[in-house]
JSON list of C-alpha atoms in Angstrom, two decimals:
[
{"chain": "B", "resi": 1, "resn": "UNK", "atom": "CA", "xyz": [-0.06, -0.08, -0.02]},
{"chain": "B", "resi": 2, "resn": "UNK", "atom": "CA", "xyz": [1.34, 3.33, -1.03]},
{"chain": "B", "resi": 3, "resn": "UNK", "atom": "CA", "xyz": [0.92, 6.78, 0.82]},
{"chain": "B", "resi": 4, "resn": "UNK", "atom": "CA", "xyz": [0.90, 9.48, -1.80]},
{"chain": "B", "resi": 5, "resn": "UNK", "atom": "CA", "xyz": [1.82, 12.52, 0.36]},
{"chain": "B", "resi": 6, "resn": "UNK", "atom": "CA", "xyz": [1.84, 15.00, -2.57]},
{"chain": "B", "resi": 7, "resn": "UNK", "atom": "CA", "xyz": [-1.60, 13.89, -3.66]},
{"chain": "B", "resi": 8, "resn": "UNK", "atom": "CA", "xyz": [-3.01, 14.39, -0.30]},
{"chain": "B", "resi": 9, "resn": "UNK", "atom": "CA", "xyz": [-1.52, 17.82, 0.14]},
{"chain": "B", "resi": 10, "resn": "UNK", "atom": "CA", "xyz": [-3.10, 18.74, -3.14]},
{"chain": "B", "resi": 11, "resn": "UNK", "atom": "CA", "xyz": [-6.44, 17.38, -2.18]},
{"chain": "B", "resi": 12, "resn": "UNK", "atom": "CA", "xyz": [-6.29, 19.40, 1.21]},
{"chain": "B", "resi": 13, "resn": "UNK", "atom": "CA", "xyz": [-4.99, 22.56, -0.53]},
{"chain": "B", "resi": 14, "resn": "UNK", "atom": "CA", "xyz": [-7.81, 22.57, -3.00]},
{"chain": "B", "resi": 15, "resn": "UNK", "atom": "CA", "xyz": [-10.29, 21.93, -0.29]},
{"chain": "B", "resi": 16, "resn": "UNK", "atom": "CA", "xyz": [-9.03, 24.87, 1.80]},
{"chain": "B", "resi": 17, "resn": "UNK", "atom": "CA", "xyz": [-8.91, 27.19, -1.12]},
{"chain": "B", "resi": 18, "resn": "UNK", "atom": "CA", "xyz": [-12.48, 26.23, -2.42]},
{"chain": "B", "resi": 19, "resn": "UNK", "atom": "CA", "xyz": [-13.99, 26.37, 1.08]},
{"chain": "B", "resi": 20, "resn": "UNK", "atom": "CA", "xyz": [-12.50, 29.71, 1.83]},
{"chain": "B", "resi": 21, "resn": "UNK", "atom": "CA", "xyz": [-13.57, 31.13, -1.53]},
{"chain": "B", "resi": 22, "resn": "UNK", "atom": "CA", "xyz": [-17.09, 29.80, -1.01]},
{"chain": "B", "resi": 23, "resn": "UNK", "atom": "CA", "xyz": [-17.32, 31.67, 2.24]},
{"chain": "B", "resi": 24, "resn": "UNK", "atom": "CA", "xyz": [-15.30, 34.72, 1.32]},
{"chain": "B", "resi": 25, "resn": "UNK", "atom": "CA", "xyz": [-18.08, 37.29, 1.89]},
{"chain": "B", "resi": 26, "resn": "UNK", "atom": "CA", "xyz": [-18.83, 35.93, 5.41]},
{"chain": "B", "resi": 27, "resn": "UNK", "atom": "CA", "xyz": [-14.99, 35.81, 6.24]},
{"chain": "B", "resi": 28, "resn": "UNK", "atom": "CA", "xyz": [-14.66, 39.41, 4.98]},
{"chain": "B", "resi": 29, "resn": "UNK", "atom": "CA", "xyz": [-17.51, 40.70, 7.15]},
{"chain": "B", "resi": 30, "resn": "UNK", "atom": "CA", "xyz": [-16.15, 38.76, 10.17]},
{"chain": "B", "resi": 31, "resn": "UNK", "atom": "CA", "xyz": [-12.66, 40.42, 9.69]},
{"chain": "B", "resi": 32, "resn": "UNK", "atom": "CA", "xyz": [-14.21, 43.85, 9.44]},
{"chain": "B", "resi": 33, "resn": "UNK", "atom": "CA", "xyz": [-15.81, 43.46, 12.94]},
{"chain": "B", "resi": 34, "resn": "UNK", "atom": "CA", "xyz": [-12.57, 42.34, 14.41]},
{"chain": "B", "resi": 35, "resn": "UNK", "atom": "CA", "xyz": [-9.23, 41.35, 12.83]},
{"chain": "B", "resi": 36, "resn": "UNK", "atom": "CA", "xyz": [-8.56, 37.69, 12.38]},
{"chain": "B", "resi": 37, "resn": "UNK", "atom": "CA", "xyz": [-5.24, 36.58, 13.79]},
{"chain": "B", "resi": 38, "resn": "UNK", "atom": "CA", "xyz": [-5.21, 32.90, 13.14]},
{"chain": "B", "resi": 39, "resn": "UNK", "atom": "CA", "xyz": [-6.56, 30.13, 10.92]},
{"chain": "B", "resi": 40, "resn": "UNK", "atom": "CA", "xyz": [-6.68, 26.52, 11.84]},
{"chain": "B", "resi": 41, "resn": "UNK", "atom": "CA", "xyz": [-7.11, 23.55, 9.49]},
{"chain": "B", "resi": 42, "resn": "UNK", "atom": "CA", "xyz": [-8.62, 21.01, 11.75]},
{"chain": "B", "resi": 43, "resn": "UNK", "atom": "CA", "xyz": [-8.38, 17.37, 10.63]},
{"chain": "B", "resi": 44, "resn": "UNK", "atom": "CA", "xyz": [-9.55, 14.22, 12.49]},
{"chain": "B", "resi": 45, "resn": "UNK", "atom": "CA", "xyz": [-8.13, 11.42, 10.26]},
{"chain": "B", "resi": 46, "resn": "UNK", "atom": "CA", "xyz": [-9.87, 8.57, 12.22]},
{"chain": "B", "resi": 47, "resn": "UNK", "atom": "CA", "xyz": [-13.38, 10.42, 11.61]},
{"chain": "B", "resi": 48, "resn": "UNK", "atom": "CA", "xyz": [-14.40, 11.93, 8.31]},
{"chain": "B", "resi": 49, "resn": "UNK", "atom": "CA", "xyz": [-13.76, 15.49, 9.58]},
{"chain": "B", "resi": 50, "resn": "UNK", "atom": "CA", "xyz": [-12.11, 18.50, 8.07]},
{"chain": "B", "resi": 51, "resn": "UNK", "atom": "CA", "xyz": [-12.93, 22.08, 9.28]},
{"chain": "B", "resi": 52, "resn": "UNK", "atom": "CA", "xyz": [-11.45, 25.56, 9.24]},
{"chain": "B", "resi": 53, "resn": "UNK", "atom": "CA", "xyz": [-11.55, 27.82, 12.28]},
{"chain": "B", "resi": 54, "resn": "UNK", "atom": "CA", "xyz": [-10.53, 31.47, 12.77]},
{"chain": "B", "resi": 55, "resn": "UNK", "atom": "CA", "xyz": [-9.14, 33.12, 15.93]},
{"chain": "B", "resi": 56, "resn": "UNK", "atom": "CA", "xyz": [-9.94, 36.73, 16.66]},
{"chain": "B", "resi": 57, "resn": "UNK", "atom": "CA", "xyz": [-7.44, 39.39, 17.74]},
{"chain": "B", "resi": 58, "resn": "UNK", "atom": "CA", "xyz": [-9.07, 39.60, 21.17]},
{"chain": "B", "resi": 59, "resn": "UNK", "atom": "CA", "xyz": [-8.46, 35.75, 21.64]},
{"chain": "B", "resi": 60, "resn": "UNK", "atom": "CA", "xyz": [-4.72, 36.19, 20.60]},
{"chain": "B", "resi": 61, "resn": "UNK", "atom": "CA", "xyz": [-3.04, 37.39, 23.85]},
{"chain": "B", "resi": 62, "resn": "UNK", "atom": "CA", "xyz": [0.19, 35.87, 25.04]},
{"chain": "B", "resi": 63, "resn": "UNK", "atom": "CA", "xyz": [-1.39, 32.82, 26.48]},
{"chain": "B", "resi": 64, "resn": "UNK", "atom": "CA", "xyz": [-3.75, 32.27, 23.69]},
{"chain": "B", "resi": 65, "resn": "UNK", "atom": "CA", "xyz": [-4.88, 28.82, 23.03]},
{"chain": "B", "resi": 66, "resn": "UNK", "atom": "CA", "xyz": [-3.61, 26.96, 19.89]},
{"chain": "B", "resi": 67, "resn": "UNK", "atom": "CA", "xyz": [-6.67, 24.68, 20.24]},
{"chain": "B", "resi": 68, "resn": "UNK", "atom": "CA", "xyz": [-9.22, 25.92, 17.84]},
{"chain": "B", "resi": 69, "resn": "UNK", "atom": "CA", "xyz": [-12.07, 24.44, 20.01]},
{"chain": "B", "resi": 70, "resn": "UNK", "atom": "CA", "xyz": [-11.39, 27.17, 22.35]},
{"chain": "B", "resi": 71, "resn": "UNK", "atom": "CA", "xyz": [-11.97, 29.92, 19.72]},
{"chain": "B", "resi": 72, "resn": "UNK", "atom": "CA", "xyz": [-15.23, 31.80, 19.26]},
{"chain": "B", "resi": 73, "resn": "UNK", "atom": "CA", "xyz": [-15.23, 30.81, 15.50]},
{"chain": "B", "resi": 74, "resn": "UNK", "atom": "CA", "xyz": [-14.16, 27.26, 15.81]},
{"chain": "B", "resi": 75, "resn": "UNK", "atom": "CA", "xyz": [-15.95, 25.07, 13.32]},
{"chain": "B", "resi": 76, "resn": "UNK", "atom": "CA", "xyz": [-16.55, 28.08, 11.15]},
{"chain": "B", "resi": 77, "resn": "UNK", "atom": "CA", "xyz": [-16.47, 26.01, 7.99]},
{"chain": "B", "resi": 78, "resn": "UNK", "atom": "CA", "xyz": [-16.88, 22.31, 8.32]},
{"chain": "B", "resi": 79, "resn": "UNK", "atom": "CA", "xyz": [-17.17, 19.38, 5.97]},
{"chain": "B", "resi": 80, "resn": "UNK", "atom": "CA", "xyz": [-20.94, 18.86, 6.83]},
{"chain": "B", "resi": 81, "resn": "UNK", "atom": "CA", "xyz": [-21.70, 22.27, 5.31]},
{"chain": "B", "resi": 82, "resn": "UNK", "atom": "CA", "xyz": [-18.85, 22.51, 2.68]},
{"chain": "B", "resi": 83, "resn": "UNK", "atom": "CA", "xyz": [-18.69, 20.24, -0.23]},
{"chain": "B", "resi": 84, "resn": "UNK", "atom": "CA", "xyz": [-14.91, 20.84, -0.90]},
{"chain": "B", "resi": 85, "resn": "UNK", "atom": "CA", "xyz": [-14.16, 20.06, 2.83]},
{"chain": "B", "resi": 86, "resn": "UNK", "atom": "CA", "xyz": [-16.47, 16.93, 2.62]},
{"chain": "B", "resi": 87, "resn": "UNK", "atom": "CA", "xyz": [-14.55, 15.54, -0.21]},
{"chain": "B", "resi": 88, "resn": "UNK", "atom": "CA", "xyz": [-11.36, 16.18, 1.64]},
{"chain": "B", "resi": 89, "resn": "UNK", "atom": "CA", "xyz": [-12.66, 14.59, 4.81]},
{"chain": "B", "resi": 90, "resn": "UNK", "atom": "CA", "xyz": [-13.77, 11.44, 2.95]},
{"chain": "B", "resi": 91, "resn": "UNK", "atom": "CA", "xyz": [-10.44, 11.13, 1.18]},
{"chain": "B", "resi": 92, "resn": "UNK", "atom": "CA", "xyz": [-8.44, 11.49, 4.49]},
{"chain": "B", "resi": 93, "resn": "UNK", "atom": "CA", "xyz": [-10.73, 9.12, 6.27]},
{"chain": "B", "resi": 94, "resn": "UNK", "atom": "CA", "xyz": [-10.47, 6.39, 3.52]},
{"chain": "B", "resi": 95, "resn": "UNK", "atom": "CA", "xyz": [-6.79, 6.89, 3.43]},
{"chain": "B", "resi": 96, "resn": "UNK", "atom": "CA", "xyz": [-6.39, 6.55, 7.11]},
{"chain": "B", "resi": 97, "resn": "UNK", "atom": "CA", "xyz": [-8.50, 3.36, 7.07]},
{"chain": "B", "resi": 98, "resn": "UNK", "atom": "CA", "xyz": [-6.41, 1.79, 4.31]},
{"chain": "B", "resi": 99, "resn": "UNK", "atom": "CA", "xyz": [-3.47, 1.10, 6.73]},
{"chain": "B", "resi": 100, "resn": "UNK", "atom": "CA", "xyz": [-3.06, -1.23, 9.55]},
{"chain": "B", "resi": 101, "resn": "UNK", "atom": "CA", "xyz": [-4.03, -0.17, 13.02]},
{"chain": "B", "resi": 102, "resn": "UNK", "atom": "CA", "xyz": [-0.45, -0.63, 14.17]},
{"chain": "B", "resi": 103, "resn": "UNK", "atom": "CA", "xyz": [0.59, 2.36, 11.95]},
{"chain": "B", "resi": 104, "resn": "UNK", "atom": "CA", "xyz": [-2.53, 4.38, 12.68]},
{"chain": "B", "resi": 105, "resn": "UNK", "atom": "CA", "xyz": [-0.65, 7.17, 14.58]},
{"chain": "B", "resi": 106, "resn": "UNK", "atom": "CA", "xyz": [2.10, 7.45, 12.12]},
{"chain": "B", "resi": 107, "resn": "UNK", "atom": "CA", "xyz": [-0.53, 7.68, 9.25]},
{"chain": "B", "resi": 108, "resn": "UNK", "atom": "CA", "xyz": [-2.35, 10.41, 11.20]},
{"chain": "B", "resi": 109, "resn": "UNK", "atom": "CA", "xyz": [1.05, 12.13, 11.62]},
{"chain": "B", "resi": 110, "resn": "UNK", "atom": "CA", "xyz": [1.62, 12.22, 7.85]},
{"chain": "B", "resi": 111, "resn": "UNK", "atom": "CA", "xyz": [-1.97, 13.30, 7.21]},
{"chain": "B", "resi": 112, "resn": "UNK", "atom": "CA", "xyz": [-1.59, 16.39, 9.63]},
{"chain": "B", "resi": 113, "resn": "UNK", "atom": "CA", "xyz": [1.80, 17.23, 8.17]},
{"chain": "B", "resi": 114, "resn": "UNK", "atom": "CA", "xyz": [0.18, 17.26, 4.72]},
{"chain": "B", "resi": 115, "resn": "UNK", "atom": "CA", "xyz": [-2.57, 19.64, 6.08]},
{"chain": "B", "resi": 116, "resn": "UNK", "atom": "CA", "xyz": [0.16, 22.00, 7.29]},
{"chain": "B", "resi": 117, "resn": "UNK", "atom": "CA", "xyz": [1.67, 21.95, 3.83]},
{"chain": "B", "resi": 118, "resn": "UNK", "atom": "CA", "xyz": [-1.60, 22.66, 2.34]},
{"chain": "B", "resi": 119, "resn": "UNK", "atom": "CA", "xyz": [-2.49, 25.56, 4.75]},
{"chain": "B", "resi": 120, "resn": "UNK", "atom": "CA", "xyz": [0.91, 27.10, 4.29]},
{"chain": "B", "resi": 121, "resn": "UNK", "atom": "CA", "xyz": [0.71, 27.10, 0.46]},
{"chain": "B", "resi": 122, "resn": "UNK", "atom": "CA", "xyz": [1.19, 30.60, -0.78]},
{"chain": "B", "resi": 123, "resn": "UNK", "atom": "CA", "xyz": [-2.02, 30.60, -2.58]},
{"chain": "B", "resi": 124, "resn": "UNK", "atom": "CA", "xyz": [-3.92, 30.28, 0.72]},
{"chain": "B", "resi": 125, "resn": "UNK", "atom": "CA", "xyz": [-2.24, 33.47, 2.06]},
{"chain": "B", "resi": 126, "resn": "UNK", "atom": "CA", "xyz": [-2.89, 35.25, -1.13]},
{"chain": "B", "resi": 127, "resn": "UNK", "atom": "CA", "xyz": [-6.61, 34.32, -0.99]},
{"chain": "B", "resi": 128, "resn": "UNK", "atom": "CA", "xyz": [-6.83, 35.34, 2.76]},
{"chain": "B", "resi": 129, "resn": "UNK", "atom": "CA", "xyz": [-5.19, 38.63, 2.04]},
{"chain": "B", "resi": 130, "resn": "UNK", "atom": "CA", "xyz": [-7.65, 39.16, -0.90]},
{"chain": "B", "resi": 131, "resn": "UNK", "atom": "CA", "xyz": [-10.53, 39.05, 1.43]},
{"chain": "B", "resi": 132, "resn": "UNK", "atom": "CA", "xyz": [-8.95, 41.34, 4.09]},
{"chain": "B", "resi": 133, "resn": "UNK", "atom": "CA", "xyz": [-7.00, 39.06, 6.35]},
{"chain": "B", "resi": 134, "resn": "UNK", "atom": "CA", "xyz": [-3.25, 40.14, 6.88]},
{"chain": "B", "resi": 135, "resn": "UNK", "atom": "CA", "xyz": [-2.00, 36.59, 6.42]},
{"chain": "B", "resi": 136, "resn": "UNK", "atom": "CA", "xyz": [1.61, 36.32, 5.58]},
{"chain": "B", "resi": 137, "resn": "UNK", "atom": "CA", "xyz": [3.04, 34.00, 3.08]},
{"chain": "B", "resi": 138, "resn": "UNK", "atom": "CA", "xyz": [5.28, 31.47, 5.05]},
{"chain": "B", "resi": 139, "resn": "UNK", "atom": "CA", "xyz": [8.29, 30.67, 2.89]},
{"chain": "B", "resi": 140, "resn": "UNK", "atom": "CA", "xyz": [11.93, 29.57, 3.84]},
{"chain": "B", "resi": 141, "resn": "UNK", "atom": "CA", "xyz": [12.73, 32.91, 5.60]},
{"chain": "B", "resi": 142, "resn": "UNK", "atom": "CA", "xyz": [11.80, 33.40, 9.17]},
{"chain": "B", "resi": 143, "resn": "UNK", "atom": "CA", "xyz": [9.96, 36.53, 10.11]},
{"chain": "B", "resi": 144, "resn": "UNK", "atom": "CA", "xyz": [7.87, 37.79, 12.99]},
{"chain": "B", "resi": 145, "resn": "UNK", "atom": "CA", "xyz": [4.16, 38.03, 12.51]},
{"chain": "B", "resi": 146, "resn": "UNK", "atom": "CA", "xyz": [1.20, 38.16, 14.74]},
{"chain": "B", "resi": 147, "resn": "UNK", "atom": "CA", "xyz": [-0.90, 35.97, 12.34]},
{"chain": "B", "resi": 148, "resn": "UNK", "atom": "CA", "xyz": [-0.64, 32.36, 13.01]},
{"chain": "B", "resi": 149, "resn": "UNK", "atom": "CA", "xyz": [-1.48, 29.21, 10.90]},
{"chain": "B", "resi": 150, "resn": "UNK", "atom": "CA", "xyz": [-2.42, 26.09, 12.87]},
{"chain": "B", "resi": 151, "resn": "UNK", "atom": "CA", "xyz": [-2.74, 22.19, 12.21]},
{"chain": "B", "resi": 152, "resn": "UNK", "atom": "CA", "xyz": [-2.78, 20.57, 15.62]},
{"chain": "B", "resi": 153, "resn": "UNK", "atom": "CA", "xyz": [-3.03, 16.89, 16.55]},
{"chain": "B", "resi": 154, "resn": "UNK", "atom": "CA", "xyz": [-6.22, 16.89, 18.51]},
{"chain": "B", "resi": 155, "resn": "UNK", "atom": "CA", "xyz": [-5.38, 13.69, 20.33]},
{"chain": "B", "resi": 156, "resn": "UNK", "atom": "CA", "xyz": [-1.97, 14.98, 21.48]},
{"chain": "B", "resi": 157, "resn": "UNK", "atom": "CA", "xyz": [0.33, 12.37, 20.14]},
{"chain": "B", "resi": 158, "resn": "UNK", "atom": "CA", "xyz": [2.60, 15.03, 18.85]},
{"chain": "B", "resi": 159, "resn": "UNK", "atom": "CA", "xyz": [2.09, 18.19, 20.95]},
{"chain": "B", "resi": 160, "resn": "UNK", "atom": "CA", "xyz": [3.15, 20.80, 18.49]},
{"chain": "B", "resi": 161, "resn": "UNK", "atom": "CA", "xyz": [1.75, 22.93, 15.80]},
{"chain": "B", "resi": 162, "resn": "UNK", "atom": "CA", "xyz": [2.47, 21.09, 12.45]},
{"chain": "B", "resi": 163, "resn": "UNK", "atom": "CA", "xyz": [2.62, 24.49, 10.73]},
{"chain": "B", "resi": 164, "resn": "UNK", "atom": "CA", "xyz": [5.51, 25.50, 12.99]},
{"chain": "B", "resi": 165, "resn": "UNK", "atom": "CA", "xyz": [7.25, 22.21, 12.10]},
{"chain": "B", "resi": 166, "resn": "UNK", "atom": "CA", "xyz": [6.88, 22.84, 8.38]},
{"chain": "B", "resi": 167, "resn": "UNK", "atom": "CA", "xyz": [8.06, 26.35, 8.74]},
{"chain": "B", "resi": 168, "resn": "UNK", "atom": "CA", "xyz": [11.07, 25.39, 10.79]},
{"chain": "B", "resi": 169, "resn": "UNK", "atom": "CA", "xyz": [11.97, 22.78, 8.29]},
{"chain": "B", "resi": 170, "resn": "UNK", "atom": "CA", "xyz": [11.74, 25.24, 5.38]},
{"chain": "B", "resi": 171, "resn": "UNK", "atom": "CA", "xyz": [14.05, 27.60, 7.21]},
{"chain": "B", "resi": 172, "resn": "UNK", "atom": "CA", "xyz": [16.48, 24.77, 8.08]},
{"chain": "B", "resi": 173, "resn": "UNK", "atom": "CA", "xyz": [16.66, 23.59, 4.40]},
{"chain": "B", "resi": 174, "resn": "UNK", "atom": "CA", "xyz": [17.14, 27.24, 3.23]},
{"chain": "B", "resi": 175, "resn": "UNK", "atom": "CA", "xyz": [20.03, 27.84, 5.66]},
{"chain": "B", "resi": 176, "resn": "UNK", "atom": "CA", "xyz": [21.73, 24.50, 5.10]},
{"chain": "B", "resi": 177, "resn": "UNK", "atom": "CA", "xyz": [21.64, 25.20, 1.40]},
{"chain": "B", "resi": 178, "resn": "UNK", "atom": "CA", "xyz": [23.46, 28.55, 1.89]},
{"chain": "B", "resi": 179, "resn": "UNK", "atom": "CA", "xyz": [26.00, 27.49, 4.48]},
{"chain": "B", "resi": 180, "resn": "UNK", "atom": "CA", "xyz": [26.71, 23.80, 3.67]}
]
């Protein structure tokens, strides 16, 4: 059985772009009321669930939760109300079920990592900016920004933001390429 990581990233990227595009007016209205300072791609591989959540500026103090379930606009777009996210949720769930239970956690890890790659795609940042969200493009250079991207393992097997892992790896490859 083969795990096609790139195909999974593409399925998730297209779902995120389509779901946000479908709700762009609502998201724009929300961001006019209060700036949005984070987006989370929520994936439960063991269930057919994919959702998108937004965190408000007022929820983003120093001790702000990285758990989108704590945000006022958690479950903002979900696979039950979004056809693109429904397709992605079914794809992820089928993929997760194709592998033996003894590698379930590792497959979940790869799925969440693919989700982070999809969410950090430059086209997602461009789309968010086009609807009024000050979302930076995350590339190989490190820079400070208040806006955060999140993909979190909800069962806590890996207690880290997968978007930060991808960002750190991009910066590492960039620097090693320059100094090695």
